[in-house]
Phi, psi and omega in degrees: 000294178321326182309331181296323172317339175271302181299327187289293178332300160306340173280308185310324188286328186285312185313345180280339186283346186232003160278184180261151186314322168319325178269008200298292184302335173286314176302313166330303188290302190312321182302296173313306173301331191279308187306321176316298173315313179290311185301297183320323190278318180295311181319311200260010187264158187254018203230003174259116170295102181265352189287003186208135192292080190285128177296132187245315181225132175208109171231143177299157209220295178228062199296337164320315181276338185092026188262137168206158185283097208223105165242136183231172182208130174217180178288344165298299187300322192285320181311332200261332174298329180283321178291330179291319159323288183301326160307319187301314194288329188275308176300341175278317168309324178273001173264020202295324194278357189284124180246325190296127179057044193288309176316313181292305173328306175289334194287318167298329178283335179271326167319306179290331183292319180310310178306311202279334165296327170319303188292325183287330188264351201268127186245359158278129186295307191286315150328306188302303193307300186307307177283346176278327174283344175293331183292329203283333181303296179311300186314301183314292169321318195292311184286302186288342167270305193259002177282204194215262197290110177057035203294323160316301194290308186306319193292327205271314186306311175305322197270336161287335181291310189277350157276331174301312176286351177270339175300312173320298185298342185293306161331295176306312157307327163308314180282332187277327179283319184299310182305319196253355181044037170212163172245358188291142176281317164327294181290319174309312180311335171276339166298130155271087164308140201288130176311333156299321173297321181290315177324321178261311190300320190307313195276334167297317169296308203274332176270341165295325163284332196282339174284316191290325183282355163097040174278140170298133003255023182265024178268344178290359169285329177318292194295323180294334182273332174290334179270331164306331191275134162310169186297318190283325177295320174293323173293300168333305202284323180287315195274318182245305205294334184280323193288329189310305179304324189281350178274310179305315175310317174287303195284317199263292189298311188274333191274330198261343169225078179288353185261327178287330169274350156298331161300323213251334205306339173285344187259326185280346155311304183310301162323311186299318175282336177304290193304328161319301188293306200298294187300342175275334183284308173303329181295310220295324181265358177280171180248316179271125180317321173301317197289334175289317196286320161319298187284344166310316202294300189296348179279320189275318172305352149305323179290320167309316182272336154323293174322302176297330175298325182289332168070032180217161183317295181312305189288341178270340184279306192302327182294306191306329200294303190314326184289310177316291193310315202277336186302296169334287182290337184276329179276347183282325186291316179282337177288328174272332175287319181267329184261303207288329177269310198262343174296326189269314191267340175070033163202157181240011174288118171305308188285348150296316183282352163305322175268007205255337183084013210287009165274344177261319191284327182233069206294322185278355172284310182298329179295310188306315200280343182275327160298320164303308173310311172309302191312302208274351175280346196079031184291121175335126165117355182221151195311321177321307191293301164330286167318302186300322164289335178274344174282300181308321194280318175297316170311310177295345172283322187251324178205085198290323171316299184324315186305291196302311186296303197296338172290319168316315169280350159292322178287325172294326170303303180309310195308305184304313180288322180280351171284320184292320189293302163318322185269333182266333168221001185237001176295147184240103176275125231249345183278328180235034168319300193258015171301149179280141178304150192282138175309137176203148172312127163315154135341136172259168180298298177291351159301304191301310191300322190280327179292309169337300181307293192297323174281326174281350159287295188316320194277310199300321189278339177281311183301323173223086164295347157320328166308310185269312177299354184289297188283334180298298211294309163322323192278304180318281170337304183309333197278158183317307183290350174263010176262000000 
């Protein structure tokens, strides 16, 4: 059933090419909502084996090379399919007023979503790579055509980094295929590859995928891409696309080459901790609100990579939970910065925003940004806290020193988040303190619905993380590298 998330999304994209522009946003919304409904229905089914990567579709594709159209599902992939559906609906709602080339805009948007569904469900190594690369093209056009600040530069930089990572991934896939004689992820996970192969094939695969996850020092495409992208593009980039790299690193590189992972995991932890602290420190110095959030995304993805490096159930489960959590929080932050603020004020400069009295001019935007900031800082009751505390518990078992250093990074996260919140909404200009707030277009119903969905998701998981962890942990425990 969940395979229909892919088919429905691509079908919606094709329909957009033939129907009039007036129907574009409704087609996109219906498509995104249907995909989310399918994933939600599967999420609450009790007859699905979420502890193992279980086949749901398997059809011969290129038999001579052993390629199959093979989809599978476990608790990890189901969780990420669910967050893809949530972010997709919100991205459409925050793009509700797009009228210029609307069919094309929503076509590219749905291609990114459909390709992401494909990555999370693929059980054939080449099929996963195909969907993974498929996402690159629409995200390039989404930014290059519909973006704003240095959009051509941002789109090209993101694409070149993605293709560089993809080239490394392709080399790793060839090595796995030639040595294992199969492209089936479940079959490859049973093969004991030679330690000499794992020593070099693992870092090639892992760092190829980690480029898209924003690993330091290959992270510089992320803030630039976020700033250049339209609001929906930033939401998809932070909420879904960066997660593809982290998921594939876990599903493919770590699980297929466990000995190579053991050789390199300390270095992964080191790079993750550097990324957390460095990106948070850089974010503290930014004046553009989108750059602040862009570097925040790199810092939070460092937690994902640190969780993977722990090589224990707590850390890896927390990493998957953080992928879900930051997907929601990152999308919400970019929605406020790009759509609610920038579209009305035509600036993202914190110094300029400080004198606009936005908490009175845009009270709903202020409220939403407070919620998103609290979730981003890891305040208890939000998904960010549940994810980060789980990762830190796992990290304490493997790398206690990393936890202490990461604590400094968390202080910096709180510092730049509170600075951005204060400057954007709560700075008081004494000279104009009694002046009425400027007249601005009120927050629209679609914007409120999109923000409400994201806020509900981060609160629901923060209050009851067991909802996701009960599905994530059995899948993590079944993975090869923990045995």
